[in-house]
Coordinates of C-alpha atoms (C1' of nucleotides) in Angstrom, one line a residue:
Chain A
M1 CA 0.0 0.0 0.0
E2 CA 1.3 3.5 -0.9
F3 CA 2.1 5.8 1.9
V4 CA -0.1 8.5 0.4
D5 CA -3.0 6.2 0.6
I6 CA -2.2 5.2 4.2
V7 CA -2.2 8.9 5.1
Q8 CA -5.4 9.8 3.2
R9 CA -7.3 6.9 4.6
I10 CA -6.7 8.3 8.1
H11 CA -7.9 11.8 7.3
P12 CA -8.0 13.4 3.9
L13 CA -5.5 16.2 3.4
K14 CA -5.1 18.9 0.8
K15 CA -2.1 18.8 -1.4
E16 CA -0.3 21.4 0.6
D17 CA -0.7 19.6 3.9
L18 CA 0.0 16.2 2.4
Q19 CA 3.2 17.7 1.0
K20 CA 4.3 18.9 4.5
L21 CA 3.8 15.3 5.8
L22 CA 5.7 13.7 2.9
S23 CA 8.5 16.2 3.3
I24 CA 9.3 14.8 6.8
S25 CA 8.9 11.1 6.0
E26 CA 11.4 8.7 4.7
T27 CA 11.2 5.1 3.4
I28 CA 13.5 2.5 5.1
Q29 CA 14.1 -1.2 4.7
V30 CA 14.5 -3.2 7.9
S31 CA 15.9 -6.7 7.8
K32 CA 14.4 -9.7 9.4
N33 CA 14.3 -10.2 13.2
T34 CA 15.3 -6.6 14.0
V35 CA 14.0 -4.9 17.1
F36 CA 13.4 -1.3 15.9
I37 CA 11.3 -0.2 18.9
D38 CA 12.9 -1.3 22.1
T39 CA 11.6 -1.5 25.7
D40 CA 13.0 1.2 28.0
K41 CA 14.2 3.3 25.1
L42 CA 12.9 6.5 23.7
S43 CA 11.6 6.0 20.2
K44 CA 12.2 9.0 18.0
Y45 CA 10.0 7.9 15.2
I46 CA 6.5 6.8 14.2
Y47 CA 6.5 4.0 11.6
F48 CA 4.0 2.9 9.0
L49 CA 4.4 -0.6 7.7
Q50 CA 4.3 -0.9 3.9
E51 CA 5.5 -4.5 3.4
G52 CA 6.3 -7.3 5.8
I53 CA 5.1 -8.4 9.2
C54 CA 6.1 -7.4 12.7
R55 CA 5.3 -8.5 16.3
I56 CA 4.5 -6.1 19.2
Y57 CA 5.5 -7.7 22.4
Y58 CA 6.1 -7.0 26.1
H59 CA 8.3 -8.7 28.7
K60 CA 6.6 -10.3 31.6
A61 CA 9.2 -11.4 34.0
D62 CA 11.5 -13.4 31.7
I63 CA 9.0 -14.4 29.0
A64 CA 7.8 -12.3 26.0
V65 CA 4.0 -11.8 25.6
I66 CA 2.9 -10.9 22.1
L67 CA 0.2 -8.2 22.0
A68 CA -0.3 -8.1 18.3
F69 CA 1.1 -8.6 14.9
S70 CA 1.4 -5.6 12.5
F71 CA 0.4 -5.9 8.9
P72 CA 0.9 -3.5 6.0
G73 CA -0.9 -0.2 6.3
E74 CA -0.7 -0.1 10.1
A75 CA 1.1 2.5 12.3
M76 CA 3.6 1.3 14.8
I77 CA 4.7 3.4 17.7
S78 CA 6.1 3.3 21.2
L79 CA 3.0 4.8 22.9
N80 CA 4.8 6.4 25.8
S81 CA 7.4 7.9 23.5
Y82 CA 4.7 9.3 21.1
I83 CA 2.4 10.6 23.8
H84 CA 4.7 11.6 26.6
G85 CA 8.1 11.7 25.0
K86 CA 9.3 9.2 27.5
R87 CA 10.7 5.7 27.3
G88 CA 8.1 3.1 26.4
Y89 CA 7.1 -0.4 27.2
E90 CA 6.7 -2.2 23.9
N91 CA 9.2 -4.0 21.8
I92 CA 8.4 -4.2 18.1
E93 CA 10.4 -6.6 15.9
T94 CA 10.3 -7.4 12.2
L95 CA 9.5 -11.1 11.5
E96 CA 10.4 -10.6 7.9
T97 CA 12.5 -8.1 6.0
S98 CA 10.1 -5.2 5.9
I99 CA 9.6 -1.8 4.2
M100 CA 8.3 1.0 6.3
I101 CA 7.9 4.8 6.3
R102 CA 9.2 6.6 9.3
I103 CA 8.5 10.1 10.5
E104 CA 10.3 11.9 13.3
I105 CA 7.8 12.4 16.2
A106 CA 9.3 15.9 17.0
S107 CA 8.8 17.1 13.4
L108 CA 5.3 15.7 13.3
Q109 CA 4.4 17.5 16.5
S110 CA 5.6 20.8 15.1
L111 CA 3.3 20.3 12.2
Y112 CA 0.4 19.6 14.6
E113 CA 1.0 23.0 16.2
N114 CA 0.9 24.8 12.9
S115 CA -1.8 23.2 10.8
T116 CA -5.4 22.6 11.9
A117 CA -5.8 20.0 9.2
I118 CA -2.7 18.0 10.3
A119 CA -3.7 18.4 13.9
N120 CA -7.0 16.8 13.0
W121 CA -5.1 14.1 11.0
G122 CA -3.2 13.4 14.2
R123 CA -6.4 13.3 16.1
K124 CA -7.9 10.7 13.7
L125 CA -4.7 8.7 13.8
A126 CA -5.0 8.5 17.6
E127 CA -8.7 7.7 17.4
F128 CA -8.0 4.8 15.0
E129 CA -5.4 3.5 17.4
I130 CA -8.0 3.6 20.1
L131 CA -10.3 1.4 18.0
K132 CA -7.4 -1.0 17.3
I133 CA -6.5 -1.5 20.9
E134 CA -10.2 -1.6 21.9
E135 CA -10.6 -4.4 19.3
R136 CA -7.7 -6.3 20.9
L137 CA -9.2 -6.0 24.3
M138 CA -12.6 -7.0 23.2
Q139 CA -11.3 -10.1 21.4
K140 CA -9.4 -11.0 24.6
L141 CA -12.5 -10.5 26.8
F142 CA -15.1 -12.1 24.6
K143 CA -13.5 -14.8 22.4
T144 CA -11.9 -18.1 23.3
A145 CA -8.3 -18.8 22.1
S146 CA -9.8 -21.2 19.6
E147 CA -12.1 -18.5 18.1
R148 CA -9.3 -16.0 18.0
Y149 CA -7.0 -18.5 16.3
Q150 CA -9.7 -19.0 13.6
D151 CA -10.2 -15.3 13.3
L152 CA -6.5 -14.8 12.7
L153 CA -6.5 -17.5 10.0
R154 CA -9.5 -15.9 8.3
K155 CA -7.7 -12.5 8.3
E156 CA -4.3 -13.9 7.4
A157 CA -4.7 -17.3 5.9
N158 CA -1.1 -18.1 5.5
I159 CA 0.2 -16.7 8.8
T160 CA 1.2 -20.1 10.0
N161 CA 3.7 -20.3 7.2
R162 CA 5.2 -16.9 8.1
V163 CA 5.0 -16.9 11.9
K164 CA 6.0 -19.8 14.2
L165 CA 3.2 -21.3 16.3
G166 CA 5.0 -20.4 19.6
F167 CA 4.5 -16.7 18.6
I168 CA 0.9 -17.3 17.7
A169 CA 0.2 -19.1 21.0
S170 CA 1.8 -16.2 22.8
Y171 CA -0.5 -13.8 20.9
L172 CA -3.5 -15.9 21.8
G173 CA -2.5 -16.0 25.4
V174 CA -2.2 -19.7 25.8
T175 CA 0.7 -22.2 25.9
Q176 CA 1.9 -23.8 22.7
V177 CA 0.6 -27.1 24.1
T178 CA -2.9 -25.6 24.2
L179 CA -2.6 -24.2 20.7
S180 CA -1.6 -27.7 19.5
R181 CA -4.7 -29.1 21.1
I182 CA -6.8 -26.4 19.5
R183 CA -5.3 -27.2 16.1
A184 CA -5.9 -30.9 16.6
H185 CA -9.5 -30.3 17.5
I186 CA -10.3 -28.1 14.6
R187 CA -9.3 -30.6 12.0
Chain B
M1 CA -12.8 18.0 40.2
E2 CA -13.7 21.2 38.3
F3 CA -14.4 20.8 34.6
V4 CA -11.9 23.5 33.8
D5 CA -9.2 21.5 35.5
I6 CA -10.2 18.3 33.6
V7 CA -10.0 20.2 30.4
Q8 CA -6.6 21.9 31.1
R9 CA -5.1 18.7 32.3
I10 CA -5.7 17.1 28.9
H11 CA -4.1 20.0 27.0
P12 CA -3.7 23.6 28.2
L13 CA -6.0 26.1 26.3
K14 CA -5.9 29.8 26.1
K15 CA -8.9 31.6 27.6
E16 CA -10.5 32.2 24.3
D17 CA -10.4 28.5 23.3
L18 CA -11.4 27.4 26.8
Q19 CA -14.4 29.6 26.6
K20 CA -15.5 28.0 23.3
L21 CA -15.4 24.6 24.9
L22 CA -17.2 25.8 28.0
S23 CA -19.9 27.4 25.9
I24 CA -21.0 24.1 24.4
S25 CA -20.8 22.1 27.7
E26 CA -23.5 21.6 30.3
T27 CA -23.6 20.0 33.7
I28 CA -26.2 17.3 34.4
Q29 CA -27.1 15.1 37.3
V30 CA -27.8 11.5 36.5
S31 CA -29.6 9.3 39.1
K32 CA -28.4 5.9 40.3
N33 CA -28.5 2.9 38.0
T34 CA -29.2 4.9 34.8
V35 CA -27.8 3.6 31.5
F36 CA -26.9 6.8 29.7
I37 CA -24.8 5.3 27.0
D38 CA -26.6 2.3 25.4
T39 CA -25.5 -0.5 23.1
D40 CA -26.7 -0.2 19.6
K41 CA -27.7 3.4 20.1
L42 CA -26.0 6.5 18.7
S43 CA -24.6 8.5 21.6
K44 CA -24.8 12.2 20.8
Y45 CA -22.6 13.3 23.7
I46 CA -19.2 12.9 25.3
Y47 CA -19.3 13.0 29.1
F48 CA -16.9 13.9 31.8
L49 CA -17.5 12.5 35.2
Q50 CA -17.3 15.0 38.0
E51 CA -18.8 13.0 40.9
G52 CA -20.0 9.4 41.3
I53 CA -19.0 6.1 39.8
C54 CA -20.0 4.3 36.6
R55 CA -19.5 1.0 35.0
I56 CA -18.7 0.4 31.3
Y57 CA -19.9 -3.0 30.2
Y58 CA -20.6 -5.1 27.1
H59 CA -23.0 -7.9 26.5
K60 CA -21.6 -11.3 25.7
A61 CA -24.5 -13.5 24.8
D62 CA -26.7 -13.0 27.7
I63 CA -24.3 -12.0 30.4
A64 CA -22.7 -8.5 31.0
V65 CA -19.0 -8.2 31.1
I66 CA -17.6 -5.1 32.9
L67 CA -14.7 -3.5 31.0
A68 CA -14.0 -0.8 33.5
F69 CA -15.3 1.5 36.2
S70 CA -15.2 5.2 35.6
F71 CA -14.1 7.6 38.4
P72 CA -14.3 11.4 38.6
G73 CA -12.1 13.2 36.1
E74 CA -12.5 10.6 33.4
A75 CA -14.1 10.9 30.0
M76 CA -16.9 8.5 29.0
I77 CA -17.8 8.0 25.4
S78 CA -19.4 5.5 23.0
L79 CA -16.2 5.0 20.9
N80 CA -18.0 4.2 17.7
S81 CA -20.3 7.1 18.1
Y82 CA -17.5 9.5 18.8
I83 CA -15.2 8.3 16.1
H84 CA -17.5 7.1 13.3
G85 CA -20.8 8.7 14.2
K86 CA -22.3 5.2 14.3
R87 CA -24.1 3.1 16.9
G88 CA -21.7 1.8 19.5
Y89 CA -21.0 -1.3 21.5
E90 CA -20.6 -0.2 25.1
N91 CA -23.2 0.4 27.8
I92 CA -22.3 2.9 30.5
E93 CA -24.4 3.0 33.7
T94 CA -24.2 5.1 36.8
L95 CA -23.7 3.0 40.0
E96 CA -24.4 6.1 42.2
T97 CA -26.2 9.3 41.5
S98 CA -23.5 11.2 39.5
I99 CA -22.7 14.7 38.3
M100 CA -21.2 14.9 34.8
I101 CA -20.5 17.5 32.1
R102 CA -21.7 16.6 28.7
I103 CA -20.7 18.1 25.3
E104 CA -22.5 17.4 22.1
I105 CA -20.1 15.5 19.8
A106 CA -21.2 17.4 16.7
S107 CA -20.5 20.8 18.3
L108 CA -17.2 19.6 19.5
Q109 CA -16.2 18.4 16.0
S110 CA -17.0 21.8 14.5
L111 CA -14.6 23.3 17.0
Y112 CA -12.0 20.8 16.0
E113 CA -12.3 22.0 12.4
N114 CA -11.9 25.7 13.3
S115 CA -9.3 25.9 16.0
T116 CA -5.8 24.3 15.9
A117 CA -5.6 24.5 19.7
I118 CA -8.8 22.6 20.2
A119 CA -8.0 20.1 17.5
N120 CA -4.8 19.4 19.4
W121 CA -6.8 19.2 22.6
G122 CA -9.0 16.6 20.9
R123 CA -5.8 14.8 19.8
K124 CA -4.5 14.7 23.3
L125 CA -7.9 13.5 24.6
A126 CA -7.8 10.6 22.1
E127 CA -4.1 9.9 23.0
F128 CA -5.0 9.7 26.7
E129 CA -7.8 7.3 26.0
I130 CA -5.3 5.1 24.1
L131 CA -3.2 5.0 27.2
K132 CA -6.2 4.1 29.4
I133 CA -7.3 1.2 27.2
E134 CA -3.7 0.1 26.8
E135 CA -3.4 0.0 30.6
R136 CA -6.5 -2.2 30.8
L137 CA -5.2 -4.5 28.2
M138 CA -1.8 -4.8 30.0
Q139 CA -3.4 -5.5 33.3
K140 CA -5.5 -8.2 31.7
L141 CA -2.4 -9.7 30.0
F142 CA 0.1 -9.5 32.8
K143 CA -1.7 -9.6 36.1
T144 CA -3.6 -12.4 37.8
A145 CA -7.2 -11.7 39.0
S146 CA -5.9 -11.6 42.6
E147 CA -3.2 -8.9 41.7
R148 CA -5.8 -6.9 39.8
Y149 CA -8.2 -7.1 42.8
Q150 CA -5.5 -5.8 45.1
D151 CA -4.6 -3.0 42.6
L152 CA -8.2 -2.0 42.5
L153 CA -8.4 -1.8 46.3
R154 CA -5.2 0.2 46.4
K155 CA -6.6 2.7 43.9
E156 CA -10.1 2.8 45.4
A157 CA -9.9 1.5 48.9
N158 CA -13.6 1.6 49.6
I159 CA -14.9 0.3 46.3
T160 CA -16.2 -2.8 47.9
N161 CA -18.6 -0.6 49.8
R162 CA -19.8 1.1 46.7
V163 CA -19.9 -1.7 44.1
K164 CA -21.2 -5.2 44.7
L165 CA -18.7 -8.0 44.4
G166 CA -20.5 -9.6 41.4
F167 CA -19.6 -6.5 39.4
I168 CA -16.0 -6.5 40.6
A169 CA -15.7 -10.2 39.7
S170 CA -17.0 -9.4 36.2
Y171 CA -14.5 -6.6 35.9
L172 CA -11.7 -9.0 37.0
G173 CA -12.8 -11.6 34.4
V174 CA -13.5 -14.3 36.9
T175 CA -16.7 -15.8 38.5
Q176 CA -17.9 -14.5 41.8
V177 CA -17.0 -17.9 43.3
T178 CA -13.4 -17.3 42.3
L179 CA -13.4 -13.8 43.7
S180 CA -14.7 -15.2 47.0
R181 CA -11.8 -17.6 47.0
I182 CA -9.3 -14.8 46.3
R183 CA -10.8 -12.7 49.2
A184 CA -10.6 -15.7 51.5
H185 CA -7.0 -16.3 50.5
I186 CA -5.8 -12.7 51.0
R187 CA -7.0 -12.5 54.6
Chain C
dA1 C1' 23.2 -37.7 3.0
dA2 C1' 24.0 -37.2 7.9
dT3 C1' 24.0 -34.4 11.8
dA4 C1' 22.5 -30.8 14.6
dA5 C1' 19.3 -27.4 15.9
dC6 C1' 14.8 -26.0 16.1
dT7 C1' 9.7 -26.5 15.9
dT8 C1' 5.5 -28.9 16.7
dT9 C1' 2.7 -32.5 18.7
dT10 C1' 1.6 -35.9 22.1
dT11 C1' 1.3 -37.8 26.7
dA12 C1' 0.6 -38.0 31.7
dC13 C1' -0.2 -35.7 35.6
dA14 C1' -1.0 -31.3 38.5
dA15 C1' -3.2 -27.1 39.5
dA16 C1' -6.6 -23.6 38.7
dT17 C1' -11.0 -22.1 37.6
dG18 C1' -15.8 -23.0 36.3
dT19 C1' -20.5 -24.9 37.4
dT20 C1' -24.2 -25.8 40.2
dA21 C1' -26.4 -25.9 44.4
dA22 C1' -27.0 -24.8 49.0
dA23 C1' -26.0 -22.4 53.2
dA24 C1' -24.7 -18.3 55.6
dA25 C1' -24.5 -13.5 56.0
dA26 C1' -25.8 -8.9 55.1
dT27 C1' -29.1 -5.5 53.6
dC28 C1' -33.7 -3.6 52.7
dA29 C1' -38.5 -2.5 53.3
dT30 C1' -42.5 -2.5 55.9
Chain D
dA1 C1' -37.5 -5.4 64.9
dT2 C1' -38.8 -8.9 61.7
dG3 C1' -39.4 -11.2 57.6
dA4 C1' -38.1 -10.9 52.8
dT5 C1' -34.8 -10.1 49.5
dT6 C1' -30.3 -9.8 47.9
dT7 C1' -25.5 -10.6 48.3
dT8 C1' -21.6 -13.4 49.6
dT9 C1' -19.4 -17.6 50.9
dT10 C1' -18.7 -22.5 50.9
dA11 C1' -18.8 -27.2 49.1
dA12 C1' -18.4 -30.9 45.7
dC13 C1' -17.5 -32.1 41.4
dA14 C1' -16.3 -31.4 36.3
dT15 C1' -13.6 -29.1 32.9
dT16 C1' -9.9 -26.6 31.2
dT17 C1' -5.3 -25.3 30.9
dG18 C1' -0.6 -25.6 32.5
dT19 C1' 4.0 -28.1 33.3
dA20 C1' 7.5 -31.2 32.0
dA21 C1' 9.3 -34.5 29.2
dA22 C1' 9.5 -37.3 25.2
dA23 C1' 8.5 -38.2 20.4
dA24 C1' 7.9 -36.7 15.8
dG25 C1' 8.6 -33.5 12.2
dT26 C1' 11.2 -29.7 9.8
dT27 C1' 15.0 -26.9 8.4
dA28 C1' 19.7 -25.6 8.1
dT29 C1' 24.6 -26.7 7.7
dT30 C1' 28.5 -29.2 6.6

DNA sequence: AATAACTTTTTACAAATGTTAAAAAATCAT
DNA sequence: ATGATTTTTTAACATTTGTAAAAAGTTATT
């Protein structure tokens, strides 16, 4: 998906404002298994995934718990860095070599202060992030691991070929043994 | 907490912009056990709780699952109404007679279009909501029901006098039987 | 092709939570 | 205050999920 389309889908901008956003964005390639947003570090950038797949995870004691996978078109940020300019909690890692657009948060924020349209774009960006997280929470509250596994397959049919089952089990909030039982049961 | 303080804590506004916000807000009293945001209905307002306590809940099949309690100072909205202007999923009900400030969403949105400062206020409001939901999700992922119960007591020591345990169990995501076991174990 | 390293499934058993029902305790209304 | 209603706890049993270890399957490397 083109970055311009990702931007316009959030909140339509006139050429002039769009140009301002594009002028502070750059496309980068990140190789496989690279942690580009790191717990306890300040993240200077907001990223938009264009190609590839990433995992967002947190550390609980010594094990990693996967909160979500990111697919093309989605924004990826360290929430605490973006919102408070402080060190964050999430790790985000590429699971495949990925292409993404990054924007320096500081530059974006100065656009927010100087353009009503871009401030509203930033508002819609935040609002859509609310819906994304809300969706995750709802899924967690209302659906069984088995249902969530089947939802994931429906959304990304070949994810089991791209992401190992241990990661998917972590995302579902069950052990890999339980996921194996779910898989055995579905067939 | 005064509404002006709630507003300024989200994002400081100059007198002029603050005045615009105040001019479209009104204080209302809502009596106990009133559902003022209702599943499947469009909610025309955003609310800020000044006094009282509310529960945010969803219906799963025939039972209600409590997502959160709202305390003074917090915003309460039907997310889908606020963001998409469509019917929402959450129910919000007063558990005590409450005082709240309400603002018509449509009026607020026209302020967003015409004031950069208020657009940025709306952006910060959305960003803080992200953090609130993120916090809920994190608690759900990383903490046991027992830990979350103790966290709740630490935050609102007398909540067990104001909210029945069946509601607290629903919020914790366990049955009331399990909550009784937790309480018996803590003592 | 063979070995090593990693991933996934299976098994057996333990621990935690749910379900249902009943009893006990607390609260409310007259 | 007393009986009625609601809320909370306890008990017994069923079900689900976790833990640990072994087996089977897959992928990478020499």
